[in-house]
mmCIF file of C-alpha atoms in Angstrom:
data_model
loop_
_atom_site.group_PDB
_atom_site.id
_atom_site.type_symbol
_atom_site.label_atom_id
_atom_site.label_comp_id
_atom_site.label_asym_id
_atom_site.label_seq_id
_atom_site.Cartn_x
_atom_site.Cartn_y
_atom_site.Cartn_z
ATOM 1 C CA MET A 1 87.219 -87.002 -5.403
ATOM 2 C CA ASN A 2 86.957 -87.666 -9.128
ATOM 3 C CA LEU A 3 89.592 -90.344 -9.732
ATOM 4 C CA GLU A 4 88.795 -90.562 -13.440
ATOM 5 C CA GLN A 5 89.499 -86.852 -13.856
ATOM 6 C CA ILE A 6 92.742 -87.179 -11.889
ATOM 7 C CA TYR A 7 93.898 -89.907 -14.281
ATOM 8 C CA LYS A 8 92.871 -87.869 -17.305
ATOM 9 C CA ASP A 9 94.604 -84.715 -16.041
ATOM 10 C CA ALA A 10 97.793 -86.736 -15.478
ATOM 11 C CA GLY A 11 97.684 -88.209 -18.995
ATOM 12 C CA ALA A 12 97.182 -91.625 -17.394
ATOM 13 C CA TYR A 13 93.788 -92.453 -18.934
ATOM 14 C CA LEU A 14 94.824 -93.769 -22.327
ATOM 15 C CA GLU A 15 92.640 -94.498 -25.326
ATOM 16 C CA GLY A 16 93.813 -96.656 -28.216
ATOM 17 C CA HIS A 17 94.141 -100.383 -28.839
ATOM 18 C CA PHE A 18 95.879 -102.208 -26.014
ATOM 19 C CA LEU A 19 97.090 -105.771 -25.479
ATOM 20 C CA LEU A 20 96.592 -106.594 -21.804
ATOM 21 C CA SER A 21 98.681 -108.988 -19.706
ATOM 22 C CA SER A 22 95.755 -111.418 -19.840
ATOM 23 C CA GLY A 23 96.070 -111.585 -23.642
ATOM 24 C CA ASN A 24 92.776 -109.763 -24.134
ATOM 25 C CA HIS A 25 92.357 -106.407 -25.847
ATOM 26 C CA SER A 26 90.860 -103.111 -24.660
ATOM 27 C CA GLN A 27 90.263 -99.628 -26.032
ATOM 28 C CA PHE A 28 91.304 -98.054 -22.717
ATOM 29 C CA TYR A 29 94.269 -98.412 -20.381
ATOM 30 C CA LEU A 30 95.213 -96.847 -17.051
ATOM 31 C CA GLN A 31 98.896 -95.901 -16.848
ATOM 32 C CA SER A 32 99.234 -95.192 -13.142
ATOM 33 C CA ALA A 33 102.924 -94.317 -13.487
ATOM 34 C CA LYS A 34 101.792 -90.956 -14.885
ATOM 35 C CA VAL A 35 99.846 -90.296 -11.679
ATOM 36 C CA LEU A 36 102.587 -91.594 -9.409
ATOM 37 C CA GLU A 37 105.252 -89.356 -10.950
ATOM 38 C CA ASP A 38 103.716 -86.530 -8.889
ATOM 39 C CA PRO A 39 104.811 -87.145 -5.261
ATOM 40 C CA ILE A 40 102.391 -84.590 -3.792
ATOM 41 C CA LEU A 41 99.392 -86.063 -5.608
ATOM 42 C CA THR A 42 100.493 -89.598 -4.741
ATOM 43 C CA GLY A 43 100.690 -88.635 -1.079
ATOM 44 C CA VAL A 44 97.193 -87.136 -1.122
ATOM 45 C CA LEU A 45 95.735 -90.219 -2.819
ATOM 46 C CA CYS A 46 97.400 -92.637 -0.422
ATOM 47 C CA ASP A 47 96.299 -90.585 2.584
ATOM 48 C CA LYS A 48 92.732 -91.065 1.342
ATOM 49 C CA LEU A 49 93.335 -94.760 0.724
ATOM 50 C CA PHE A 50 94.649 -95.225 4.261
ATOM 51 C CA ALA A 51 91.616 -93.343 5.595
ATOM 52 C CA LYS A 52 89.318 -95.845 3.857
ATOM 53 C CA ILE A 53 91.134 -98.752 5.462
ATOM 54 C CA ALA A 54 91.055 -97.097 8.890
ATOM 55 C CA GLU A 55 87.342 -96.274 8.570
ATOM 56 C CA ALA A 56 86.643 -99.952 7.903
ATOM 57 C CA GLY A 57 88.418 -100.847 11.130
ATOM 58 C CA VAL A 58 91.075 -102.976 9.427
ATOM 59 C CA GLU A 59 94.305 -102.854 11.439
ATOM 60 C CA PHE A 60 97.663 -103.791 9.947
ATOM 61 C CA ASP A 61 101.339 -103.659 10.809
ATOM 62 C CA SER A 62 102.995 -103.495 7.383
ATOM 63 C CA VAL A 63 102.443 -103.030 3.663
ATOM 64 C CA CYS A 64 103.786 -105.275 0.916
ATOM 65 C CA SER A 65 103.628 -104.500 -2.805
ATOM 66 C CA PRO A 66 104.530 -106.511 -5.884
ATOM 67 C CA ALA A 67 107.225 -104.808 -7.959
ATOM 68 C CA LEU A 68 107.298 -102.818 -10.019
ATOM 69 C CA GLY A 69 103.978 -101.068 -10.356
ATOM 70 C CA GLY A 70 102.857 -101.317 -6.746
ATOM 71 C CA ILE A 71 106.007 -100.015 -5.053
ATOM 72 C CA LEU A 72 105.263 -96.280 -5.043
ATOM 73 C CA ALA A 73 101.617 -96.690 -4.037
ATOM 74 C CA GLY A 74 102.520 -99.197 -1.322
ATOM 75 C CA TYR A 75 105.337 -97.066 0.047
ATOM 76 C CA GLU A 76 103.077 -94.028 0.280
ATOM 77 C CA LEU A 77 100.304 -96.053 1.907
ATOM 78 C CA ALA A 78 102.816 -97.246 4.512
ATOM 79 C CA ARG A 79 103.913 -93.637 5.082
ATOM 80 C CA ALA A 80 100.299 -92.527 5.525
ATOM 81 C CA GLY A 81 99.721 -95.236 8.130
ATOM 82 C CA LYS A 82 103.194 -94.974 9.707
ATOM 83 C CA LYS A 83 103.812 -98.635 8.896
ATOM 84 C CA ARG A 84 106.702 -100.742 7.596
ATOM 85 C CA PHE A 85 107.006 -101.344 3.853
ATOM 86 C CA ILE A 86 108.485 -104.247 1.873
ATOM 87 C CA PHE A 87 108.080 -105.484 -1.681
ATOM 88 C CA THR A 88 108.186 -108.712 -3.629
ATOM 89 C CA GLU A 89 109.717 -109.039 -7.083
ATOM 90 C CA ARG A 90 109.920 -111.576 -9.874
ATOM 91 C CA VAL A 91 113.034 -113.731 -10.183
ATOM 92 C CA ASP A 92 112.941 -115.889 -13.311
ATOM 93 C CA SER A 93 109.205 -115.144 -13.526
ATOM 94 C CA VAL A 94 108.582 -116.334 -9.952
ATOM 95 C CA MET A 95 107.445 -113.805 -7.319
ATOM 96 C CA SER A 96 109.999 -113.740 -4.498
ATOM 97 C CA LEU A 97 110.927 -111.864 -1.326
ATOM 98 C CA ARG A 98 114.549 -110.685 -1.425
ATOM 99 C CA ARG A 99 116.866 -107.856 -0.306
ATOM 100 C CA GLY A 100 116.941 -108.931 3.325
ATOM 101 C CA PHE A 101 113.213 -108.379 3.835
ATOM 102 C CA SER A 102 111.622 -110.595 6.468
ATOM 103 C CA VAL A 103 108.156 -111.353 7.821
ATOM 104 C CA LYS A 104 107.376 -111.865 11.499
ATOM 105 C CA GLU A 105 105.029 -114.577 12.684
ATOM 106 C CA GLY A 106 101.545 -113.066 12.889
ATOM 107 C CA GLU A 107 102.560 -109.771 11.262
ATOM 108 C CA ARG A 108 99.476 -108.251 9.617
ATOM 109 C CA PHE A 109 99.843 -107.044 6.039
ATOM 110 C CA ILE A 110 97.957 -105.018 3.477
ATOM 111 C CA ILE A 111 98.980 -105.984 -0.062
ATOM 112 C CA CYS A 112 98.999 -102.786 -2.133
ATOM 113 C CA GLU A 113 99.032 -102.285 -5.902
ATOM 114 C CA ASP A 114 98.695 -99.236 -8.126
ATOM 115 C CA ILE A 115 95.879 -100.945 -10.035
ATOM 116 C CA ILE A 116 94.070 -104.201 -9.343
ATOM 117 C CA THR A 117 92.881 -105.960 -12.486
ATOM 118 C CA THR A 118 92.313 -109.630 -11.693
ATOM 119 C CA GLY A 119 94.612 -109.402 -8.665
ATOM 120 C CA GLY A 120 97.033 -112.089 -9.812
ATOM 121 C CA SER A 121 100.267 -110.354 -8.775
ATOM 122 C CA ALA A 122 98.763 -109.206 -5.470
ATOM 123 C CA LEU A 123 97.694 -112.770 -4.727
ATOM 124 C CA GLU A 124 101.212 -114.051 -5.468
ATOM 125 C CA SER A 125 102.610 -111.555 -2.955
ATOM 126 C CA ALA A 126 99.977 -112.539 -0.402
ATOM 127 C CA LYS A 127 100.904 -116.214 -0.686
ATOM 128 C CA ILE A 128 104.560 -115.386 -0.016
ATOM 129 C CA ILE A 129 103.671 -113.351 3.069
ATOM 130 C CA GLU A 130 101.448 -116.131 4.395
ATOM 131 C CA SER A 131 104.059 -118.814 3.686
ATOM 132 C CA LEU A 132 106.452 -116.920 5.973
ATOM 133 C CA GLY A 133 103.979 -116.687 8.844
ATOM 134 C CA GLY A 134 102.421 -113.320 8.062
ATOM 135 C CA VAL A 135 98.692 -112.619 7.945
ATOM 136 C CA VAL A 136 97.140 -110.804 4.990
ATOM 137 C CA VAL A 137 94.211 -108.755 6.299
ATOM 138 C CA GLY A 138 93.288 -107.014 3.045
ATOM 139 C CA PHE A 139 94.258 -105.640 -0.346
ATOM 140 C CA ALA A 140 94.481 -102.050 -1.568
ATOM 141 C CA ALA A 141 94.976 -100.129 -4.805
ATOM 142 C CA LEU A 142 94.562 -96.643 -6.159
ATOM 143 C CA ALA A 143 92.185 -97.969 -8.809
ATOM 144 C CA ASN A 144 90.242 -101.144 -9.479
ATOM 145 C CA ARG A 145 89.621 -102.363 -13.016
ATOM 146 C CA GLY A 146 86.174 -103.713 -12.215
ATOM 147 C CA PHE A 147 86.930 -107.427 -11.925
ATOM 148 C CA CYS A 148 87.084 -107.559 -8.114
ATOM 149 C CA SER A 149 84.542 -106.099 -5.705
ATOM 150 C CA VAL A 150 85.668 -103.063 -3.703
ATOM 151 C CA SER A 151 84.785 -102.454 -0.065
ATOM 152 C CA GLY A 152 82.172 -99.694 0.096
ATOM 153 C CA LEU A 153 81.223 -99.920 -3.576
ATOM 154 C CA ASN A 154 78.436 -101.924 -5.155
ATOM 155 C CA ASN A 155 80.421 -103.261 -8.105
ATOM 156 C CA GLN A 156 79.983 -106.962 -8.776
ATOM 157 C CA ARG A 157 82.840 -109.452 -8.482
ATOM 158 C CA LYS A 158 83.580 -111.238 -11.755
ATOM 159 C CA ASP A 159 84.664 -114.856 -12.086
ATOM 160 C CA SER A 160 88.127 -113.784 -13.284
ATOM 161 C CA CYS A 161 88.924 -112.040 -9.974
ATOM 162 C CA LYS A 162 91.728 -113.978 -8.261
ATOM 163 C CA LEU A 163 91.629 -112.258 -4.867
ATOM 164 C CA PRO A 164 90.183 -114.246 -1.942
ATOM 165 C CA ILE A 165 86.530 -113.471 -1.402
ATOM 166 C CA ASN A 166 86.950 -113.281 2.383
ATOM 167 C CA LYS A 167 89.529 -110.435 2.341
ATOM 168 C CA PRO A 168 88.497 -106.806 1.664
ATOM 169 C CA LEU A 169 89.794 -104.796 -1.273
ATOM 170 C CA PHE A 170 90.104 -101.033 -0.775
ATOM 171 C CA ALA A 171 90.387 -98.671 -3.746
ATOM 172 C CA LEU A 172 89.736 -95.010 -4.502
ATOM 173 C CA GLY A 173 87.665 -95.750 -7.591
ATOM 174 C CA ASN A 174 86.423 -98.367 -9.994
ATOM 175 C CA PHE A 175 86.962 -98.357 -13.770
ATOM 176 C CA GLU A 176 85.051 -100.787 -15.969
ATOM 177 C CA PHE A 177 86.238 -101.017 -19.579
ATOM 178 C CA GLU A 178 85.097 -103.379 -22.287
ATOM 179 C CA ILE A 179 87.637 -106.172 -22.783
ATOM 180 C CA TYR A 180 87.693 -108.376 -25.874
ATOM 181 C CA PRO A 181 89.241 -111.745 -26.691
ATOM 182 C CA PRO A 182 91.620 -111.244 -29.654
ATOM 183 C CA GLU A 183 89.458 -113.347 -31.964
ATOM 184 C CA SER A 184 86.414 -111.117 -31.417
ATOM 185 C CA CYS A 185 88.066 -107.722 -30.897
ATOM 186 C CA PRO A 186 86.240 -105.030 -32.929
ATOM 187 C CA LEU A 187 89.408 -102.914 -32.965
ATOM 188 C CA CYS A 188 91.300 -105.731 -34.695
ATOM 189 C CA LYS A 189 88.464 -106.143 -37.167
ATOM 190 C CA ASN A 190 88.874 -102.469 -38.066
ATOM 191 C CA GLY A 191 92.510 -103.128 -38.960
ATOM 192 C CA SER A 192 94.130 -101.747 -35.800
ATOM 193 C CA LYS A 193 97.057 -103.535 -34.131
ATOM 194 C CA ALA A 194 97.115 -104.012 -30.346
ATOM 195 C CA PHE A 195 99.917 -102.301 -28.410
ATOM 196 C CA LYS A 196 101.186 -103.690 -25.095
ATOM 197 C CA PRO A 197 101.654 -100.934 -22.517
ATOM 198 C CA GLY A 198 102.673 -101.157 -18.864
ATOM 199 C CA SER A 199 105.624 -102.427 -16.881
ATOM 200 C CA ARG A 200 105.674 -105.846 -18.577
ATOM 201 C CA GLY A 201 105.383 -104.405 -22.061
ATOM 202 C CA ASN A 202 107.280 -101.828 -24.037
ATOM 203 C CA ALA A 203 105.944 -98.569 -22.575
#
C-alpha cells in the first residue's frame, strides 16, 4: 500500500509554507481530514492498521483518541477490532474525559490518532486513561511524521518524540519532512509567510 499516493490522491499531501503546532515551519503538511472524509477508504486503512496490531500480538479492549483529529481514525480502528471507543477533548486547553465516558480498572487501551507528530496529544490522552486505572498497551496512527519510531519500520526515534519508549507505535507509513525553526526557515527568507493549517489553526 502506497500511503503517500493515497494522501496525494485525496488532496491531503499539501505543499506550501506551513506553521506547525510546535512553532516550527515546514514546506509540507498532511491534512488527514481529506483522507478521512471518505468512509470506505478510512475503513480499509483502519482494517490494515488493526491487522498490524494483531500481527504484533498486542491485545486491547478499547480505543481512545484525542479530539478532534483522532476521532474518525480511532472509531474506525475500534470498529475493525470490534472494540469499545471513547475520546478525550480539551476543556480550557486541558485534555479531559467527558460525556459520561468511563475507564475500567485494568482495561487495555490503544491510543489512536490520525497523525502522530511528536505524540503530545496522544500522550495526554494516555495519562488520563492511566490515571483512571486503565492500561495503555500501545499507540496507533494512520501516518507518522518521522519523530517517533514505528513498530516494523527502521525509522529512528528523535529526541522530540514524547511517546514512551516502552510502548509500541503502529502506523501505516512514515513521512519525514524538513522542519525549520522560524529564525532559520528558508521559506521565510524567500519572503513567504507561514500559514497555520489543521484543527488548531484556520483551515
